Coordinates of C-alpha atoms in Angstrom, one line a residue:
M1 CA -118.5 45.2 29.2
D2 CA -117.3 41.7 28.5
D3 CA -120.7 40.5 28.0
L4 CA -121.4 43.3 25.5
R5 CA -118.1 42.4 23.5
S6 CA -119.0 38.6 23.6
T7 CA -122.5 39.5 22.2
R8 CA -121.0 41.6 19.3
L9 CA -118.5 38.9 18.5
T10 CA -121.2 36.3 18.5
S11 CA -123.4 38.5 16.3
R12 CA -120.5 39.0 13.8
T13 CA -119.8 35.3 13.6
D14 CA -123.4 34.6 13.0
N15 CA -123.7 37.2 10.3
A16 CA -120.5 35.7 8.6
L17 CA -122.0 32.3 8.7
A18 CA -125.4 33.5 7.5
R19 CA -123.7 35.2 4.4
L20 CA -121.7 32.0 3.7
A21 CA -125.0 30.0 3.9
G22 CA -126.7 32.4 1.5
Q23 CA -124.0 32.2 -1.0
V24 CA -123.7 28.3 -1.2
P25 CA -124.4 28.1 -5.0
L26 CA -121.8 30.6 -5.6
L27 CA -119.3 28.8 -3.5
L28 CA -120.1 25.5 -5.2
G29 CA -119.7 26.9 -8.6
L30 CA -116.3 28.4 -8.1
T31 CA -115.1 25.3 -6.0
G32 CA -116.0 23.2 -9.2
L33 CA -114.0 25.6 -11.2
I34 CA -111.0 25.3 -9.0
L35 CA -111.3 21.4 -8.9
A36 CA -111.4 21.4 -12.8
F37 CA -108.2 23.3 -12.9
V38 CA -106.6 21.0 -10.4
L39 CA -107.5 17.9 -12.3
L40 CA -107.3 19.1 -15.8
G41 CA -105.1 22.2 -15.8
G42 CA -102.3 21.1 -13.4
L43 CA -103.1 23.8 -10.8
R44 CA -101.1 23.0 -7.7
P45 CA -103.3 21.8 -4.6
D46 CA -101.6 24.4 -2.3
L47 CA -102.6 27.3 -4.7
A48 CA -106.1 25.9 -5.1
L49 CA -106.5 25.8 -1.2
L50 CA -105.2 29.4 -1.0
G51 CA -107.7 30.4 -3.7
F52 CA -110.6 28.7 -2.0
L53 CA -109.8 30.3 1.4
V54 CA -109.6 33.7 -0.3
M55 CA -113.1 33.0 -1.8
V56 CA -114.6 32.0 1.6
G57 CA -113.2 35.2 3.1
L58 CA -114.7 37.5 0.4
V59 CA -117.9 35.7 0.3
A60 CA -118.3 36.2 4.1
L61 CA -118.0 39.9 3.4
L62 CA -121.0 39.9 1.0
P63 CA -123.9 42.0 2.1
R64 CA -126.9 39.9 3.5
P65 CA -130.0 40.1 1.2
V66 CA -132.3 42.9 2.3
V67 CA -135.9 41.6 2.5
H68 CA -138.9 44.0 2.5
L69 CA -142.0 42.4 4.0
T70 CA -145.4 43.4 2.5
H71 CA -147.8 40.9 3.8
T72 CA -146.4 37.6 2.5
V73 CA -144.3 38.9 -0.5
E74 CA -140.4 38.6 0.1
V75 CA -138.3 40.5 -2.6
P76 CA -134.5 40.0 -2.1
A77 CA -132.5 43.3 -2.9
I78 CA -129.7 42.5 -5.4
G79 CA -127.6 45.4 -6.3
P80 CA -124.4 46.1 -7.9
A81 CA -122.4 45.7 -4.6
R82 CA -122.8 41.9 -4.9
Q83 CA -121.6 41.9 -8.6
D84 CA -118.6 44.0 -7.5
V85 CA -117.7 41.4 -4.8
E86 CA -118.2 38.5 -7.2
R87 CA -115.8 40.1 -9.6
E88 CA -113.2 40.9 -7.0
L89 CA -113.4 37.3 -5.8
L90 CA -112.8 36.0 -9.3
H91 CA -109.8 38.3 -9.7
S92 CA -108.3 37.2 -6.3
M93 CA -108.6 33.7 -7.4
V94 CA -106.9 34.3 -10.7
E95 CA -104.1 36.2 -9.0
A96 CA -103.7 33.2 -6.6
L97 CA -103.0 30.8 -9.4
G98 CA -99.2 31.3 -9.6
E99 CA -99.3 30.7 -13.3
P100 CA -100.4 33.3 -15.9
G101 CA -104.2 33.5 -15.9
L102 CA -106.6 35.8 -17.9
V103 CA -110.4 36.4 -17.8
L104 CA -112.0 36.9 -21.2
D105 CA -115.4 38.3 -22.0
S106 CA -117.7 36.8 -24.6
R107 CA -115.8 38.5 -27.4
G108 CA -112.5 37.2 -26.3
A109 CA -111.3 40.5 -25.0
V110 CA -109.2 40.5 -21.8
L111 CA -111.2 41.6 -18.7
H112 CA -108.5 40.8 -16.2
R113 CA -105.0 39.4 -16.1
N114 CA -102.9 38.5 -13.2
G115 CA -99.2 39.5 -12.6
A116 CA -97.8 36.4 -14.1
A117 CA -99.6 37.0 -17.3
A118 CA -98.6 40.7 -17.4
R119 CA -95.0 39.7 -17.2
Q120 CA -95.1 36.8 -19.6
Y121 CA -97.4 38.5 -22.2
P122 CA -97.0 42.2 -21.8
N123 CA -99.0 42.8 -25.1
L124 CA -102.2 41.1 -23.7
Q125 CA -103.5 44.2 -22.1
V126 CA -107.0 44.6 -20.7
G127 CA -109.5 45.4 -23.5
R128 CA -107.5 43.7 -26.2
V129 CA -108.8 40.7 -28.0
M130 CA -106.7 37.8 -27.1
T131 CA -106.6 36.0 -30.4
L132 CA -105.7 39.2 -32.2
V133 CA -102.6 39.5 -30.1
M134 CA -101.7 35.9 -30.1
R135 CA -102.3 34.6 -33.6
N136 CA -102.2 30.9 -32.8
P137 CA -104.6 28.6 -34.5
D138 CA -104.9 26.2 -31.6
L139 CA -105.6 29.1 -29.3
V140 CA -108.4 30.4 -31.5
A141 CA -109.8 27.0 -31.8
A142 CA -109.7 26.4 -28.0
I143 CA -111.4 29.6 -27.2
E144 CA -114.1 29.4 -29.9
G145 CA -114.6 25.6 -29.0
S146 CA -115.1 26.5 -25.3
Q147 CA -117.6 29.4 -26.0
R148 CA -119.7 27.1 -28.3
S149 CA -119.8 24.0 -26.1
G150 CA -119.5 25.5 -22.5
E151 CA -116.7 22.8 -22.0
P152 CA -113.1 23.3 -21.1
R153 CA -110.5 23.0 -23.8
S154 CA -106.7 22.5 -23.5
F155 CA -103.7 22.4 -26.0
E156 CA -99.9 22.5 -25.9
L157 CA -98.5 26.1 -27.0
H158 CA -95.1 26.1 -28.5
E159 CA -93.4 29.3 -29.2
T160 CA -90.0 30.2 -30.5
V161 CA -89.8 33.9 -30.2
P162 CA -88.2 35.5 -28.2
S163 CA -87.1 32.2 -26.8
E164 CA -88.4 28.6 -27.1
T165 CA -91.0 27.9 -24.7
W166 CA -93.8 25.2 -24.1
D167 CA -96.9 25.8 -22.2
R168 CA -100.1 23.8 -21.4
V169 CA -102.9 26.2 -22.1
M170 CA -106.4 25.6 -20.5
V171 CA -109.5 27.5 -21.5
A172 CA -112.4 26.9 -19.2
P173 CA -116.0 28.5 -18.9
I174 CA -116.6 30.4 -15.7
R175 CA -120.0 29.0 -15.0
R176 CA -122.5 30.8 -12.5
P177 CA -125.1 28.4 -10.9
D178 CA -128.0 30.8 -11.5
R179 CA -127.3 31.5 -15.0
D180 CA -127.4 29.4 -18.4
W181 CA -124.2 29.5 -20.1
F182 CA -125.6 29.7 -23.6
A183 CA -128.2 32.4 -22.7
D184 CA -125.7 34.6 -20.8
E185 CA -124.5 37.4 -22.8
N186 CA -121.9 38.3 -20.1
R187 CA -120.3 34.8 -20.1
Q188 CA -116.6 34.7 -19.4
L189 CA -113.6 32.4 -19.9
L190 CA -110.6 31.8 -17.8
V191 CA -107.3 31.0 -19.7
T192 CA -104.3 29.7 -17.8
F193 CA -100.8 28.9 -18.9
Q194 CA -98.8 26.1 -17.2
S195 CA -95.2 26.1 -18.2
L196 CA -93.8 22.9 -19.7
T197 CA -90.5 24.4 -20.8
D198 CA -88.3 22.9 -18.0
L199 CA -90.0 19.4 -18.5
K200 CA -89.3 19.5 -22.3
R201 CA -85.6 20.5 -21.8
V202 CA -85.2 17.6 -19.2
D203 CA -86.7 15.2 -21.7
A204 CA -84.4 16.6 -24.5
L205 CA -81.3 16.2 -22.2
R206 CA -82.5 12.7 -21.2
T207 CA -82.8 11.8 -24.9
D208 CA -79.4 13.2 -25.8
F209 CA -77.8 11.5 -22.9
V210 CA -79.2 8.1 -23.9
A211 CA -78.1 8.6 -27.5
N212 CA -74.7 9.8 -26.5
A213 CA -74.3 7.0 -24.0
S214 CA -75.3 4.4 -26.5
H215 CA -72.8 5.8 -29.1
E216 CA -70.0 5.8 -26.6
L217 CA -70.6 2.2 -25.6
R218 CA -71.3 1.0 -29.2
T219 CA -68.0 2.1 -30.7
P220 CA -65.7 0.0 -28.4
L221 CA -68.2 -2.8 -28.4
A222 CA -68.1 -2.8 -32.2
S223 CA -64.3 -2.8 -32.1
L224 CA -64.4 -5.8 -29.6
I225 CA -66.7 -7.8 -31.8
G226 CA -64.5 -7.1 -34.8
F227 CA -61.3 -8.4 -33.2
I228 CA -63.1 -11.4 -31.8
D229 CA -64.4 -12.4 -35.3
T230 CA -60.9 -11.9 -36.6
L231 CA -59.4 -14.2 -33.8
L232 CA -62.0 -16.8 -34.5
G233 CA -61.3 -16.7 -38.2
P234 CA -58.1 -15.6 -40.1
A235 CA -55.9 -15.1 -37.0
A236 CA -57.0 -18.2 -35.1
R237 CA -53.4 -19.6 -35.5
D238 CA -51.4 -16.4 -35.7
A239 CA -49.9 -16.0 -32.2
E240 CA -48.5 -12.5 -33.0
A241 CA -51.7 -11.1 -34.2
R242 CA -53.5 -12.7 -31.4
E243 CA -51.3 -10.9 -28.8
K244 CA -51.6 -7.6 -30.6
F245 CA -55.4 -7.9 -30.9
L246 CA -55.9 -9.0 -27.3
G247 CA -54.0 -6.0 -26.2
I248 CA -56.3 -3.6 -28.2
M249 CA -59.3 -5.4 -27.0
R250 CA -58.2 -4.9 -23.4
G251 CA -57.9 -1.2 -24.0
Q252 CA -61.4 -1.0 -25.5
A253 CA -62.8 -3.1 -22.5
D254 CA -61.1 -0.7 -20.2
R255 CA -62.7 2.3 -22.0
M256 CA -66.1 0.7 -21.7
S257 CA -65.4 0.1 -17.9
R258 CA -64.4 3.6 -17.3
L259 CA -67.6 5.0 -19.0
I260 CA -69.8 2.7 -17.2
D261 CA -68.2 3.7 -13.9
D262 CA -68.6 7.4 -14.7
L263 CA -72.2 6.9 -15.7
L264 CA -73.0 5.0 -12.4
S265 CA -71.2 7.8 -10.5
L266 CA -73.2 10.4 -12.2
S267 CA -76.3 8.6 -11.5
R268 CA -75.4 8.3 -7.8
I269 CA -74.7 12.1 -7.5
E270 CA -77.9 13.1 -9.1
M271 CA -79.9 10.8 -7.0
H272 CA -78.7 12.6 -3.8
Q273 CA -78.5 16.1 -5.4
H274 CA -81.0 17.5 -3.1
V275 CA -79.3 16.2 0.1
R276 CA -76.5 18.5 1.4
P277 CA -73.5 16.7 2.7
T278 CA -72.9 16.9 6.6
G279 CA -69.4 15.7 7.1
S280 CA -66.3 17.6 7.9
V281 CA -63.4 17.6 5.4
D282 CA -59.9 19.1 5.8
L283 CA -59.6 20.7 2.4
S284 CA -55.7 21.2 2.7
G285 CA -55.1 17.6 3.5
L286 CA -57.4 16.3 0.8
L287 CA -55.6 18.5 -1.9
R288 CA -52.2 17.1 -0.7
E289 CA -53.7 13.6 -0.9
V290 CA -55.0 14.1 -4.4
R291 CA -51.6 15.5 -5.6
E292 CA -49.8 12.3 -4.2
G293 CA -52.3 10.1 -6.0
L294 CA -51.4 11.7 -9.4
Q295 CA -47.6 11.9 -9.2
I296 CA -47.2 9.1 -11.5
Q297 CA -49.4 10.9 -14.2
A298 CA -47.5 14.2 -13.6
K299 CA -44.3 12.6 -14.1
A300 CA -45.3 10.8 -17.2
A301 CA -46.5 14.2 -18.6
N302 CA -43.3 15.8 -17.6
L303 CA -45.3 18.3 -15.3
D304 CA -45.1 19.3 -11.7
V305 CA -48.2 20.0 -9.5
V306 CA -47.4 22.9 -7.3
L307 CA -49.6 23.4 -4.2
S308 CA -50.2 26.8 -2.4
L309 CA -52.0 25.9 0.7
P310 CA -52.6 27.3 4.2
H311 CA -50.3 25.6 6.8
T312 CA -53.3 24.9 9.1
P313 CA -56.3 22.5 8.4
V314 CA -59.1 24.2 6.4
A315 CA -62.3 22.5 7.5
V316 CA -65.4 22.5 5.1
T317 CA -68.7 20.7 5.2
G318 CA -68.9 18.1 2.6
D319 CA -68.7 14.5 1.4
R320 CA -64.9 13.6 1.5
G321 CA -65.2 10.9 -1.3
Q322 CA -67.0 13.3 -3.7
L323 CA -64.7 16.3 -3.1
Y324 CA -61.8 14.0 -3.7
E325 CA -63.3 13.1 -7.0
V326 CA -63.8 16.7 -7.8
F327 CA -60.2 17.7 -7.4
E328 CA -58.7 14.4 -8.7
N329 CA -60.8 15.0 -11.9
L330 CA -59.7 18.7 -12.2
I331 CA -56.1 18.2 -11.5
D332 CA -55.9 15.1 -13.7
N333 CA -57.4 17.2 -16.6
A334 CA -54.8 20.0 -16.1
I335 CA -52.1 17.3 -16.3
K336 CA -53.5 15.7 -19.4
Y337 CA -54.0 19.0 -21.4
G338 CA -51.3 21.2 -19.7
A339 CA -48.1 22.2 -21.5
D340 CA -45.1 19.8 -21.4
G341 CA -42.4 21.0 -18.9
K342 CA -44.8 23.5 -17.3
T343 CA -46.5 23.5 -13.9
V344 CA -50.0 23.0 -12.7
E345 CA -50.9 25.4 -9.9
V346 CA -53.3 24.4 -7.2
T347 CA -54.2 27.2 -4.7
L348 CA -56.7 27.3 -1.6
T349 CA -57.6 30.8 -0.5
A350 CA -60.4 32.2 1.8
V351 CA -63.1 34.4 0.0
D352 CA -65.9 36.5 1.5
R353 CA -68.9 36.1 -0.7
P354 CA -72.5 35.3 0.4
G355 CA -72.6 31.7 1.5
L356 CA -69.1 30.9 0.1
H357 CA -65.9 31.1 2.0
H358 CA -63.2 28.8 0.3
M359 CA -61.9 28.8 -3.2
V360 CA -59.7 26.2 -4.8
S361 CA -58.0 27.3 -8.1
I362 CA -56.5 24.8 -10.6
I363 CA -54.5 26.6 -13.3
D364 CA -52.6 24.9 -16.3
H365 CA -50.4 26.5 -18.9
G366 CA -51.6 24.5 -21.8
P367 CA -53.0 25.6 -25.1
G368 CA -56.3 26.7 -23.6
V369 CA -59.6 26.7 -25.4
E370 CA -61.7 29.0 -27.6
P371 CA -64.3 31.1 -25.6
E372 CA -67.4 29.6 -27.4
H373 CA -66.4 26.1 -26.0
V374 CA -66.1 27.3 -22.2
P375 CA -70.0 27.5 -21.3
R376 CA -70.4 23.9 -22.7
M377 CA -67.4 22.1 -21.1
T378 CA -69.5 20.9 -18.3
E379 CA -72.2 19.2 -20.7
R380 CA -72.3 15.3 -20.7
F381 CA -70.2 14.0 -23.5
Y382 CA -69.1 17.4 -24.8
R383 CA -65.6 17.1 -26.3
I384 CA -63.7 20.0 -28.0
D385 CA -61.5 17.5 -29.6
A386 CA -63.1 14.1 -29.5
E387 CA -60.1 12.2 -30.8
A388 CA -57.7 13.7 -28.4
S389 CA -59.9 13.0 -25.6
R390 CA -60.2 9.3 -26.5
R391 CA -56.3 9.1 -26.7
K392 CA -56.1 10.5 -23.3
K393 CA -58.7 8.1 -22.0
G394 CA -61.5 10.6 -21.4
T395 CA -65.1 9.7 -21.3
G396 CA -66.6 13.2 -21.7
L397 CA -68.4 12.9 -18.3
G398 CA -65.6 14.2 -15.9
L399 CA -66.7 17.8 -15.8
A400 CA -70.4 17.0 -15.7
I401 CA -69.6 14.8 -12.6
V402 CA -67.6 17.7 -11.0
K403 CA -70.5 20.3 -11.7
H404 CA -73.1 18.1 -10.1
I405 CA -70.8 17.4 -7.0
V406 CA -70.2 21.1 -6.5
Q407 CA -73.8 21.9 -6.9
R408 CA -74.6 19.2 -4.3
H409 CA -72.3 21.0 -1.9
R410 CA -74.1 24.2 -2.6
G411 CA -70.9 25.6 -4.3
Q412 CA -70.0 27.3 -7.6
M413 CA -67.5 26.5 -10.4
T414 CA -66.2 28.9 -12.9
I415 CA -64.1 28.1 -16.0
R416 CA -61.9 30.7 -17.7
S417 CA -59.7 30.2 -20.7
K418 CA -58.2 31.9 -23.7
P419 CA -56.3 30.2 -26.6
G420 CA -52.5 30.1 -25.8
E421 CA -53.1 31.1 -22.1
G422 CA -54.0 27.9 -20.5
L423 CA -57.2 27.3 -18.5
R424 CA -58.3 28.1 -14.9
V425 CA -61.0 26.4 -12.9
D426 CA -62.3 28.0 -9.6
V427 CA -64.4 25.9 -7.3
L428 CA -66.0 27.9 -4.5
L429 CA -67.3 26.1 -1.4
P430 CA -69.4 27.2 1.8

């Protein structure tokens, strides 16, 4: 019995290997197509490997050629079964791409679309001509050019409706080793879309960041240069003017120093954004320490910081220095923008949310902000009142730093405010 099973297994293995050997041209053609999309279309190597393995598995299931022997004449039987398997093989490869992908016929009509394409472009249904649905000149040129030349074409597709998106579109001929592309009436094209939207947005943020940082540094630097020129010229012998200008220059230099410190802090946080902290921090003790460190600022603002904390230590996993920076920043903001003679309330409570167990709330009773400003308050250099922020020695980076630290700790931060009702910030931590 064991010998019989072994014989059957060996026979099946031999048959599969024979099928693969008989389909070497097909495998080589499809492998070349996959390599073209890895090198030119940005297909991820892991998805390419998955598609190749799917192809090998399906080819192994192809029926072996049936050969009828009549003396010395060999006629391989090629029926519709092989064409069906080839079509299923191609469709499986398109499904494995991970990005939107479509197969077009010689007219440019959709023969097949994967799930990603159906979700992103629901109007591109099977049977519809792609260029009539997506009336984009670059797309028309790419499809027509690839049909005429038999070579891949690519371009960047920028759309603004229903939202602004960017995609790298790749149009490539699906070549079969046994057919001439130009003579094949059933020639097909593969069209894929690689999203560039996130990269474009990151580039835009980087550009804005550099522009804003340059502006923030240029303003105090121009002021310093102006006062230096004055001291070297008209006020060179004026002791009173010299003392006044030196005081202003010191303030501008301090402002530049704070901005550079915040920029460096933000850079360090982003560098380790993917690394989750592993230390243990007593959150109750940390909040008491932050309050003590801000007592001078609170007294100067005629405010009292009121803590509502558990009597026992509350241990959380985190980076103590960064968590200190989070709550120092938030409480300092509440002191700066809270109402004179009021209180700033800081509470620590337990919560039961997926992955989140502790919530620190900082509440001030200041003028509050308009609702349209709230979503943008954590953007770099975003200021509701730029002049008031500079008077209070703000750099416009504080809440951006807080947001990135909370994200590194796998936490969440929410801001709620209404004009005349103050502002509330909730920080939730694991």
